[in-house]
Amino acid sequence: MLINEEYFKGEIVIPNLNSVGNGISSQIASSNLELLLSFINKYERRFLVSLLGRDCADEFYKEIEKGELSGKWLDLKNKLVDETLKLSPIANYVYYWYRRDNVSITTGVGEMETDSDNSVRVSPALKMCRAWNEMVDWVIDIQTWMKSSGSFNYRNIDVNLLKRINTFNL
């Protein structure tokens, strides 16, 4: 994986991933972390396939597995992941799908919303849109870089990664 739970901070925070001093049991924190990591495993790959095309994404993963990236693969990784600031369009993409999945809870009788005392439920749509649209801006920059480098077949990009969204679905 190129990213981990450390990338989910600030505007794209995923709460309750650890139990240090916040009243969350270690079992709940562990379960939340496990769920997030499963989303990272699924959606990081989906993002890279959408961005690079299946063949190029597969080749990139093979290079990652070898251990030492160089040349265009190192350049690509550095465009996708800022390991110092812990920022990545992949994290924004994963955040969007994670929040979308967690809008409701699947039960034996159907989809349910949780109800809590002393709070008012608000839609996650605004934060989801912001995360998605920031990811689109990064993808446009990466696409421009891919075109100018001549090392990648940028025509493979999934156009959905280039479409901004809003809360009205317009």
Backbone as a printed PyTorch tensor [residue, N CA C, xyz], in Angstrom:
tensor([[[  0.8380,  -1.1840,   0.0000],
         [  0.0000,   0.0000,   0.0000],
         [  0.8830,   1.2480,   0.0000]],

        [[  0.4320,   2.2440,  -0.7350],
         [  1.1550,   3.5040,  -0.7780],
         [  0.7840,   4.4180,   0.3850]],

        [[ -0.4450,   4.2700,   0.9000],
         [ -0.8910,   5.0990,   2.0160],
         [ -1.3010,   4.1950,   3.1800]],

        [[ -1.4880,   4.8250,   4.3390],
         [ -1.9810,   4.1100,   5.5090],
         [ -2.8830,   5.0560,   6.3010]],

        [[ -3.2360,   4.6960,   7.5030],
         [ -4.1630,   5.4970,   8.3070],
         [ -3.6230,   6.8820,   8.6520]],

        [[ -2.3170,   7.0740,   8.5720],
         [ -1.7260,   8.3680,   8.8990],
         [ -2.1270,   9.4680,   7.9160]],

        [[ -2.6130,   9.1030,   6.7510],
         [ -3.0030,  10.0760,   5.7350],
         [ -4.4000,  10.6490,   5.9710]],

        [[ -5.1210,  10.1220,   6.9450],
         [ -6.4890,  10.5510,   7.2030],
         [ -6.5120,  11.4920,   8.3980]],

        [[ -6.2400,  12.7480,   8.0940],
         [ -6.1360,  13.7780,   9.1220],
         [ -6.6770,  15.0780,   8.5430]],

        [[ -6.8590,  16.0600,   9.3980],
         [ -7.3550,  17.3520,   8.9290],
         [ -8.7620,  17.2260,   8.3660]],

        [[ -8.9650,  17.7150,   7.1500],
         [-10.2900,  17.7020,   6.5290],
         [-10.7890,  16.2970,   6.2060]],

        [[ -9.8830,  15.3390,   6.1120],
         [-10.3220,  13.9750,   5.7810],
         [-10.0630,  13.0040,   6.9340]],

        [[-10.2320,  13.4900,   8.1420],
         [ -9.9970,  12.6580,   9.3130],
         [-11.0200,  11.5150,   9.3790]],

        [[-10.5520,  10.3570,   9.7580],
         [-11.4050,   9.2120,  10.0640],
         [-11.2920,   9.0330,  11.5780]],

        [[-12.3890,   9.2610,  12.3070],
         [-12.3000,   9.2380,  13.7690],
         [-12.2020,   7.8250,  14.3500]],

        [[-11.7560,   7.7720,  15.5780],
         [-11.7760,   6.5600,  16.4010],
         [-10.9230,   5.4210,  15.8440]],

        [[ -9.7370,   5.7750,  15.3470],
         [ -8.8230,   4.7480,  14.8520],
         [ -7.8450,   4.2820,  15.9280]],

        [[ -7.7950,   5.0330,  17.0280],
         [ -6.9760,   4.5790,  18.1450],
         [ -7.7160,   4.8890,  19.4370]],

        [[ -7.2970,   4.2500,  20.4970],
         [ -8.0210,   4.3540,  21.7650],
         [ -7.2680,   5.1800,  22.7960]],

        [[ -6.3050,   5.9510,  22.3590],
         [ -5.4710,   6.7040,  23.2830],
         [ -6.2160,   7.9380,  23.7890]],

        [[ -6.6990,   7.8700,  25.0300],
         [ -7.2480,   9.0230,  25.7080],
         [ -8.5300,   9.6130,  25.1620]],

        [[ -9.2590,   8.8900,  24.3180],
         [-10.4860,   9.4780,  23.7900],
         [-11.7410,   8.6800,  24.1470]],

        [[-11.6190,   7.7770,  25.0830],
         [-12.7840,   7.0230,  25.5410],
         [-13.2250,   5.9110,  24.6090]],

        [[-12.4510,   5.6080,  23.6020],
         [-12.7870,   4.5430,  22.6640],
         [-12.0530,   3.2740,  23.0960]],

        [[-12.7880,   2.1770,  23.1820],
         [-12.1390,   0.9270,  23.5870],
         [-11.1690,   0.4720,  22.5060]],

        [[-10.1910,  -0.2900,  22.9120],
         [ -9.1960,  -0.7720,  21.9560],
         [ -9.8270,  -1.6930,  20.9160]],

        [[-10.8830,  -2.4310,  21.2890],
         [-11.5590,  -3.2980,  20.3200],
         [-12.2500,  -2.4840,  19.2340]],

        [[-12.9170,  -1.3960,  19.6260],
         [-13.5990,  -0.5480,  18.6420],
         [-12.5690,   0.1230,  17.7360]],

        [[-11.5150,   0.6660,  18.3360],
         [-10.4710,   1.3140,  17.5460],
         [ -9.8440,   0.3340,  16.5700]],

        [[ -9.5680,  -0.8680,  17.0280],
         [ -8.9780,  -1.8960,  16.1780],
         [ -9.9210,  -2.2640,  15.0330]],

        [[-11.1960,  -2.3850,  15.3350],
         [-12.1950,  -2.6980,  14.3100],
         [-12.2930,  -1.5720,  13.2820]],

        [[-12.2890,  -0.3210,  13.7480],
         [-12.3480,   0.8270,  12.8400],
         [-11.1150,   0.8870,  11.9400]],

        [[ -9.9550,   0.6330,  12.5300],
         [ -8.7170,   0.6300,  11.7620],
         [ -8.7270,  -0.4800,  10.7250]],

        [[ -9.1790,  -1.6570,  11.1230],
         [ -9.2540,  -2.7870,  10.1960],
         [-10.1750,  -2.4600,   9.0160]],

        [[-11.3010,  -1.8150,   9.2960],
         [-12.2210,  -1.4220,   8.2330],
         [-11.5650,  -0.4120,   7.2970]],

        [[-10.9030,   0.5950,   7.8550],
         [-10.2240,   1.5790,   7.0180],
         [ -9.1550,   0.9220,   6.1560]],

        [[ -8.3630,   0.0360,   6.7260],
         [ -7.3090,  -0.6330,   5.9550],
         [ -7.8880,  -1.4790,   4.8250]],

        [[ -9.0660,  -2.0700,   5.0520],
         [ -9.7060,  -2.8310,   3.9660],
         [-10.1500,  -1.8940,   2.8470]],

        [[-10.6030,  -0.7020,   3.1940],
         [-10.9610,   0.2880,   2.1770],
         [ -9.7240,   0.7620,   1.4320]],

        [[ -8.6260,   0.9860,   2.1410],
         [ -7.3890,   1.3870,   1.4780],
         [ -6.9640,   0.3150,   0.4890]],

        [[ -6.9830,  -0.9560,   0.9140],
         [ -6.5910,  -2.0460,   0.0170],
         [ -7.4420,  -2.0730,  -1.2440]],

        [[ -8.7290,  -1.8900,  -1.0870],
         [ -9.6410,  -1.9510,  -2.2300],
         [ -9.5480,  -0.7080,  -3.1090]],

        [[ -9.6420,   0.4700,  -2.5100],
         [ -9.7930,   1.6880,  -3.2890],
         [ -8.4780,   2.3010,  -3.7490]],

        [[ -7.3670,   2.0040,  -3.1080],
         [ -6.0870,   2.4550,  -3.6330],
         [ -5.8570,   1.8150,  -4.9960]],

        [[ -6.0900,   0.5400,  -5.0740],
         [ -5.9020,  -0.1620,  -6.3430],
         [ -6.8760,   0.3520,  -7.4010]],

        [[ -8.1310,   0.5430,  -7.0090],
         [ -9.1280,   1.0480,  -7.9530],
         [ -8.7250,   2.4290,  -8.4790]],

        [[ -8.2220,   3.2800,  -7.5900],
         [ -7.7680,   4.6100,  -7.9930],
         [ -6.6470,   4.5010,  -9.0220]],

        [[ -5.6510,   3.6740,  -8.7290],
         [ -4.5050,   3.5570,  -9.6410],
         [ -4.9040,   2.9700, -10.9860]],

        [[ -5.8020,   2.0070, -11.0060],
         [ -6.2830,   1.4500, -12.2690],
         [ -7.0470,   2.5200, -13.0480]],

        [[ -7.8630,   3.3130, -12.3530],
         [ -8.6080,   4.3830, -13.0200],
         [ -7.6770,   5.4610, -13.5640]],

        [[ -6.6080,   5.7530, -12.8430],
         [ -5.6590,   6.7880, -13.2500],
         [ -4.7230,   6.3120, -14.3560]],

        [[ -4.1940,   5.1060, -14.2130],
         [ -3.1230,   4.6290, -15.0870],
         [ -3.5550,   3.6120, -16.1330]],

        [[ -4.6960,   2.9990, -15.9380],
         [ -5.0760,   1.8470, -16.7530],
         [ -4.5620,   0.5870, -16.0820]],

        [[ -5.2180,  -0.5240, -16.3410],
         [ -4.8810,  -1.7680, -15.6460],
         [ -3.4380,  -2.2010, -15.8760]],

        [[ -2.9740,  -2.1840, -17.1100],
         [ -1.6230,  -2.6700, -17.4040],
         [ -0.5550,  -1.8420, -16.7010]],

        [[ -0.6910,  -0.5340, -16.7790],
         [  0.3010,   0.3490, -16.1490],
         [  0.2330,   0.2380, -14.6250]],

        [[ -0.9820,   0.1440, -14.0830],
         [ -1.1300,  -0.0180, -12.6280],
         [ -0.5040,  -1.3270, -12.1680]],

        [[ -0.7200,  -2.4040, -12.9200],
         [ -0.1130,  -3.6910, -12.5800],
         [  1.4070,  -3.6080, -12.6050]],

        [[  1.9310,  -2.9270, -13.6220],
         [  3.3790,  -2.7700, -13.7300],
         [  3.9230,  -1.9450, -12.5580]],

        [[  3.1870,  -0.9020, -12.1730],
         [  3.5830,  -0.0640, -11.0330],
         [  3.6200,  -0.8950,  -9.7550]],

        [[  2.6020,  -1.7010,  -9.5250],
         [  2.5730,  -2.5510,  -8.3280],
         [  3.7200,  -3.5670,  -8.3340]],

        [[  4.0540,  -4.0990,  -9.5000],
         [  5.1840,  -5.0350,  -9.5820],
         [  6.4880,  -4.3430,  -9.1860]],

        [[  6.6460,  -3.1150,  -9.6410],
         [  7.8400,  -2.3510,  -9.2780],
         [  7.8640,  -2.0560,  -7.7810]],

        [[  6.7190,  -1.7430,  -7.2110],
         [  6.6380,  -1.4890,  -5.7690],
         [  7.0410,  -2.7390,  -4.9860]],

        [[  6.5510,  -3.8970,  -5.4210],
         [  6.8580,  -5.1580,  -4.7420],
         [  8.3390,  -5.4960,  -4.7980]],

        [[  9.0260,  -5.0620,  -5.8450],
         [ 10.4670,  -5.3070,  -5.9430],
         [ 11.2330,  -4.5630,  -4.8510]],

        [[ 10.6510,  -3.4660,  -4.3580],
         [ 11.2810,  -2.7680,  -3.2360],
         [ 11.8480,  -1.4120,  -3.5730]],

        [[ 12.6840,  -1.3080,  -4.5420],
         [ 13.3500,  -0.0460,  -4.8760],
         [ 12.7610,   0.5330,  -6.1480]],

        [[ 12.0790,   1.6600,  -6.0240],
         [ 11.5370,   2.3370,  -7.1980],
         [ 12.5920,   3.2710,  -7.7690]],

        [[ 12.5950,   3.4080,  -9.0840],
         [ 13.5020,   4.3490,  -9.7260],
         [ 12.8410,   4.8720, -10.9970]],

        [[ 13.4340,   5.8880, -11.5460],
         [ 12.9580,   6.4440, -12.8050],
         [ 11.5260,   6.9270, -12.7430]],

        [[ 10.7630,   6.5750, -13.7670],
         [  9.3880,   7.0670, -13.8730],
         [  8.5080,   6.5660, -12.7330]],

        [[  8.8240,   5.3750, -12.2040],
         [  8.0030,   4.8260, -11.1190],
         [  8.2080,   5.5960,  -9.8180]],

        [[  9.4310,   6.0020,  -9.5510],
         [  9.6970,   6.8250,  -8.3750],
         [  9.0540,   8.2040,  -8.5360]],

        [[  9.1720,   8.7560,  -9.7330],
         [  8.5390,  10.0500, -10.0080],
         [  7.0310,   9.9630,  -9.8160]],

        [[  6.4220,   8.8800, -10.3050],
         [  4.9790,   8.6910, -10.1590],
         [  4.5930,   8.5790,  -8.6870]],

        [[  5.3340,   7.7810,  -7.9460],
         [  5.0400,   7.6270,  -6.5110],
         [  5.1170,   8.9720,  -5.7980]],

        [[  6.1210,   9.7710,  -6.1460],
         [  6.2720,  11.0770,  -5.5130],
         [  5.1530,  12.0390,  -5.8960]],

        [[  4.5620,  11.8540,  -7.0630],
         [  3.4000,  12.6640,  -7.4560],
         [  2.1490,  12.2140,  -6.7080]],

        [[  2.0700,  10.9300,  -6.3860],
         [  0.8800,  10.3630,  -5.7490],
         [  0.8870,  10.4740,  -4.2280]],

        [[  2.0740,  10.5130,  -3.6320],
         [  2.1700,  10.4260,  -2.1750],
         [  3.2290,  11.3960,  -1.6620]],

        [[  2.8200,  12.2710,  -0.7550],
         [  3.7710,  13.1230,  -0.0380],
         [  3.9770,  12.4770,   1.3290]],

        [[  5.0710,  11.7430,   1.4670],
         [  5.3140,  10.9840,   2.6960],
         [  5.6570,  11.8770,   3.8760]],

        [[  6.1190,  13.0830,   3.6330],
         [  6.4510,  14.0050,   4.7160],
         [  5.1890,  14.6310,   5.3070]],

        [[  4.3560,  15.2010,   4.4410],
         [  3.1310,  15.8590,   4.8950],
         [  1.9560,  14.8950,   5.0590]],

        [[  2.1330,  13.6610,   4.6010],
         [  1.0830,  12.6460,   4.6450],
         [ -0.1600,  13.1420,   3.8870]],

        [[  0.0600,  13.4980,   2.6160],
         [ -1.0080,  13.9390,   1.7290],
         [ -0.9820,  13.1010,   0.4650]],

        [[ -2.1780,  12.7960,  -0.0650],
         [ -2.2500,  12.0060,  -1.2770],
         [ -3.6540,  12.0770,  -1.8640]],

        [[ -3.7580,  12.1610,  -3.1850],
         [ -5.0920,  12.0730,  -3.7870],
         [ -5.7280,  10.7090,  -3.5270]],

        [[ -4.9120,   9.7110,  -3.3040],
         [ -5.4340,   8.3750,  -2.9980],
         [ -6.2120,   8.4150,  -1.6890]],

        [[ -5.6970,   9.1230,  -0.6960],
         [ -6.3840,   9.2300,   0.5950],
         [ -7.7280,   9.9320,   0.4260]],

        [[ -7.7690,  10.9700,  -0.3880],
         [ -9.0380,  11.6540,  -0.6330],
         [-10.0430,  10.7260,  -1.3090]],

        [[ -9.5680,   9.9420,  -2.2510],
         [-10.4180,   8.9830,  -2.9600],
         [-10.9590,   7.9290,  -1.9860]],

        [[-10.0830,   7.3850,  -1.1640],
         [-10.4930,   6.3850,  -0.1740],
         [-11.4720,   7.0070,   0.8270]],

        [[-11.1860,   8.2180,   1.2770],
         [-12.0610,   8.9120,   2.2260],
         [-13.4740,   9.0340,   1.6510]],

        [[-13.5680,   9.4570,   0.3960],
         [-14.8810,   9.6020,  -0.2320],
         [-15.6550,   8.2870,  -0.1660]],

        [[-15.0420,   7.1860,  -0.5740],
         [-15.7450,   5.9010,  -0.6050],
         [-16.0160,   5.3660,   0.7990]],

        [[-15.1100,   5.6080,   1.7260],
         [-15.3030,   5.1940,   3.1160],
         [-16.5210,   5.9070,   3.7010]],

        [[-16.5800,   7.2360,   3.5490],
         [-17.7080,   8.0110,   4.0870],
         [-19.0050,   7.6430,   3.3860]],

        [[-18.9410,   7.3960,   2.1010],
         [-20.1460,   7.0200,   1.3540],
         [-20.7130,   5.7050,   1.8850]],

        [[-19.8270,   4.7850,   2.1840],
         [-20.2680,   3.4930,   2.7110],
         [-20.8150,   3.6170,   4.1280]],

        [[-20.2970,   4.5470,   4.8970],
         [-20.6660,   4.6620,   6.3010],
         [-21.8150,   5.6290,   6.5810]],

        [[-22.5170,   6.0500,   5.5430],
         [-23.6800,   6.9170,   5.7370],
         [-24.7800,   6.1470,   6.4710]],

        [[-24.8390,   4.8510,   6.2290],
         [-25.8230,   4.0160,   6.9160],
         [-25.1510,   2.7320,   7.3890]],

        [[-25.8830,   1.9980,   8.2070],
         [-25.3860,   0.7300,   8.7430],
         [-26.2680,  -0.3870,   8.1960]],

        [[-25.6580,  -1.4080,   7.6560],
         [-26.4060,  -2.5330,   7.1220],
         [-26.7750,  -3.4740,   8.2560]],

        [[-28.0600,  -3.7660,   8.3790],
         [-28.5510,  -4.6990,   9.3960],
         [-29.3510,  -5.7860,   8.7100]],

        [[-29.8150,  -6.7460,   9.4870],
         [-30.6100,  -7.8430,   8.9340],
         [-31.9510,  -7.3900,   8.3790]],

        [[-32.4230,  -6.2260,   8.7940],
         [-33.7150,  -5.7350,   8.3120],
         [-33.5720,  -4.5840,   7.3260]],

        [[-32.3630,  -4.2650,   6.9340],
         [-32.1550,  -3.2070,   5.9490],
         [-31.1250,  -2.1920,   6.4030]],

        [[-31.0770,  -1.0780,   5.7010],
         [-30.1420,  -0.0060,   6.0200],
         [-30.7090,   0.8650,   7.1270]],

        [[-29.8710,   1.2340,   8.0790],
         [-30.2860,   2.0340,   9.2230],
         [-29.3220,   3.1990,   9.4210]],

        [[-29.8320,   4.2720,  10.0280],
         [-29.0100,   5.3740,  10.4840],
         [-28.9090,   5.2710,  11.9920]],

        [[-27.7420,   5.6050,  12.5220],
         [-27.6100,   5.6070,  13.9760],
         [-28.2750,   6.8540,  14.5420]],

        [[-28.7080,   6.7570,  15.7660],
         [-29.3300,   7.8790,  16.4610],
         [-28.5290,   8.1090,  17.7310]],

        [[-28.1610,   9.3420,  17.9750],
         [-27.3790,   9.6100,  19.1800],
         [-27.9960,  10.7630,  19.9580]],

        [[-27.8250,  10.6950,  21.2650],
         [-28.3280,  11.7490,  22.1450],
         [-27.3810,  12.9490,  22.1200]],

        [[-27.9290,  14.1160,  22.3610],
         [-27.1510,  15.3470,  22.5090],
         [-26.3410,  15.7250,  21.2720]],

        [[-26.8120,  15.3200,  20.1020],
         [-26.1420,  15.7160,  18.8690],
         [-27.1640,  15.7490,  17.7430]],

        [[-26.8070,  16.4190,  16.6790],
         [-27.6700,  16.5150,  15.5000],
         [-26.9060,  15.9420,  14.3230]],

        [[-27.5280,  15.0250,  13.6450],
         [-26.8960,  14.3960,  12.4900],
         [-26.9060,  15.3660,  11.3060]],

        [[-25.7700,  15.5050,  10.6590],
         [-25.6700,  16.3230,   9.4530],
         [-25.1200,  15.4590,   8.3290]],

        [[-25.3620,  15.8840,   7.1270],
         [-24.9110,  15.1260,   5.9630],
         [-23.3910,  15.2230,   5.8150]],

        [[-22.7590,  14.1140,   5.4580],
         [-21.3250,  14.1540,   5.1810],
         [-21.0210,  14.6380,   3.7650]],

        [[-22.0580,  14.9840,   3.0040],
         [-21.8940,  15.2900,   1.5830],
         [-20.9160,  16.4280,   1.3140]],

        [[-20.9590,  17.4870,   2.1010],
         [-20.0780,  18.6300,   1.8610],
         [-18.6090,  18.2280,   2.0010]],

        [[-18.2740,  17.5030,   3.0630],
         [-16.8870,  17.0560,   3.2490],
         [-16.4860,  16.0540,   2.1680]],

        [[-17.4220,  15.1960,   1.7840],
         [-17.1370,  14.2320,   0.7280],
         [-16.8450,  14.9530,  -0.5850]],

        [[-17.6380,  15.9620,  -0.9010],
         [-17.4320,  16.7360,  -2.1250],
         [-16.0870,  17.4530,  -2.1070]],

        [[-15.7660,  18.0580,  -0.9710],
         [-14.4760,  18.7610,  -0.8650],
         [-13.3130,  17.7930,  -1.0720]],

        [[-13.4000,  16.6270,  -0.4500],
         [-12.3270,  15.6390,  -0.5910],
         [-12.2170,  15.1730,  -2.0450]],

        [[-13.3540,  14.8930,  -2.6650],
         [-13.3520,  14.4350,  -4.0540],
         [-12.7820,  15.5150,  -4.9730]],

        [[-13.2380,  16.7350,  -4.8190],
         [-12.8080,  17.8130,  -5.7120],
         [-11.3350,  18.1510,  -5.5420]],

        [[-10.8260,  18.0330,  -4.3280],
         [ -9.3830,  18.2040,  -4.1320],
         [ -8.6210,  17.0900,  -4.8470]],

        [[ -9.1600,  15.8740,  -4.7850],
         [ -8.5490,  14.7520,  -5.4930],
         [ -8.5430,  15.0230,  -7.0010]],

        [[ -9.6440,  15.5670,  -7.5360],
         [ -9.7200,  15.8900,  -8.9690],
         [ -8.6150,  16.8790,  -9.3430]],

        [[ -8.4070,  17.8970,  -8.5210],
         [ -7.3420,  18.8670,  -8.8050],
         [ -5.9860,  18.1790,  -8.8850]],

        [[ -5.7120,  17.2720,  -7.9440],
         [ -4.4550,  16.5170,  -7.9820],
         [ -4.3670,  15.6640,  -9.2450]],

        [[ -5.4550,  15.0080,  -9.5990],
         [ -5.4550,  14.1300, -10.7780],
         [ -5.1670,  14.9420, -12.0370]],

        [[ -5.7420,  16.1310, -12.1410],
         [ -5.4800,  16.9870, -13.3030],
         [ -3.9920,  17.3350, -13.3670]],

        [[ -3.4080,  17.6680, -12.2250],
         [ -1.9590,  17.9580, -12.1910],
         [ -1.1460,  16.7290, -12.5870]],

        [[ -1.5360,  15.5720, -12.0850],
         [ -0.8150,  14.3350, -12.4130],
         [ -0.9770,  14.0050, -13.8890]],

        [[ -2.1810,  14.1930, -14.4170],
         [ -2.4180,  13.9330, -15.8380],
         [ -1.5430,  14.8480, -16.7000]],

        [[ -1.4590,  16.1240, -16.3280],
         [ -0.6110,  17.0730, -17.0580],
         [  0.8380,  16.6180, -17.0270]],

        [[  1.2950,  16.1960, -15.8400],
         [  2.6700,  15.7010, -15.7060],
         [  2.8770,  14.4450, -16.5540]],

        [[  1.9020,  13.5330, -16.5330],
         [  2.0220,  12.2920, -17.3110],
         [  2.1250,  12.6040, -18.8070]],

        [[  1.3300,  13.5480, -19.2850],
         [  1.3850,  13.9430, -20.7000],
         [  2.7530,  14.5150, -21.0450]],

        [[  3.2430,  15.4140, -20.1970],
         [  4.5150,  16.0770, -20.5020],
         [  5.7100,  15.1420, -20.3690]],

        [[  5.6050,  14.1280, -19.4980],
         [  6.7410,  13.2110, -19.3130],
         [  6.9000,  12.2650, -20.4950]],

        [[  5.8040,  11.9570, -21.1650],
         [  5.8640,  11.0330, -22.2910],
         [  6.0930,   9.5930, -21.8920]],

        [[  6.1390,   9.2920, -20.6120],
         [  6.4240,   7.9360, -20.1400],
         [  5.1750,   7.1070, -19.8890]],

        [[  4.0050,   7.7480, -19.8970],
         [  2.7750,   7.0510, -19.5370],
         [  1.7150,   7.2550, -20.6130]],

        [[  0.8490,   6.2710, -20.7400],
         [ -0.2700,   6.3660, -21.6730],
         [ -1.4370,   7.0210, -20.9460]],

        [[ -1.4550,   8.3420, -20.9290],
         [ -2.4580,   9.0780, -20.1620],
         [ -3.8680,   8.9140, -20.7070]],

        [[ -4.0400,   8.3710, -21.8940],
         [ -5.3810,   8.1830, -22.4600],
         [ -6.1750,   7.1210, -21.7110]],

        [[ -5.4990,   6.3590, -20.8740],
         [ -6.1830,   5.3170, -20.1150],
         [ -6.9710,   5.8550, -18.9300]],

        [[ -6.8390,   7.1320, -18.6380],
         [ -7.4480,   7.6810, -17.4390],
         [ -8.9740,   7.5790, -17.4870]],

        [[ -9.5540,   7.1790, -16.3720],
         [-11.0100,   7.1180, -16.2250],
         [-11.4980,   8.5500, -16.0710]],

        [[-12.3660,   9.0000, -16.9690],
         [-12.8090,  10.3990, -16.9550],
         [-13.5440,  10.7580, -15.6640]],

        [[-14.0520,   9.7870, -14.9340],
         [-14.7190,  10.0860, -13.6670],
         [-13.7620,  10.7090, -12.6520]],

        [[-12.4730,  10.4140, -12.7860],
         [-11.4910,  11.0190, -11.8860],
         [-11.2760,  12.4980, -12.1870]],

        [[-11.8000,  12.9630, -13.3120],
         [-11.6250,  14.3540, -13.7170],
         [-12.8810,  15.1960, -13.4970]],

        [[-13.9350,  14.5720, -13.0000],
         [-15.2090,  15.2680, -12.8340],
         [-15.3980,  15.7340, -11.4070]],

        [[-15.5810,  17.0470, -11.2660],
         [-15.8780,  17.6140,  -9.9580],
         [-17.3200,  17.2710,  -9.6100]],

        [[-17.6180,  17.1850,  -8.3170],
         [-18.9760,  16.8740,  -7.8600],
         [-19.4590,  17.9760,  -6.9300]],

        [[-20.7630,  17.9950,  -6.7000],
         [-21.3300,  18.9300,  -5.7300],
         [-22.4430,  18.2270,  -4.9620]],

        [[-22.9540,  18.8670,  -3.9450],
         [-23.9360,  18.2440,  -3.0700],
         [-25.2950,  18.0830,  -3.7370]],

        [[-25.4880,  18.7260,  -4.8890],
         [-26.7680,  18.6400,  -5.5910],
         [-26.7750,  17.5950,  -6.7000]],

        [[-25.6530,  16.8910,  -6.8790],
         [-25.5210,  15.9010,  -7.9460],
         [-25.6940,  16.5210,  -9.3350]],

        [[-25.2490,  17.7250,  -9.4930],
         [-25.3610,  18.4210, -10.7920],
         [-24.0420,  18.4220, -11.5100]]])
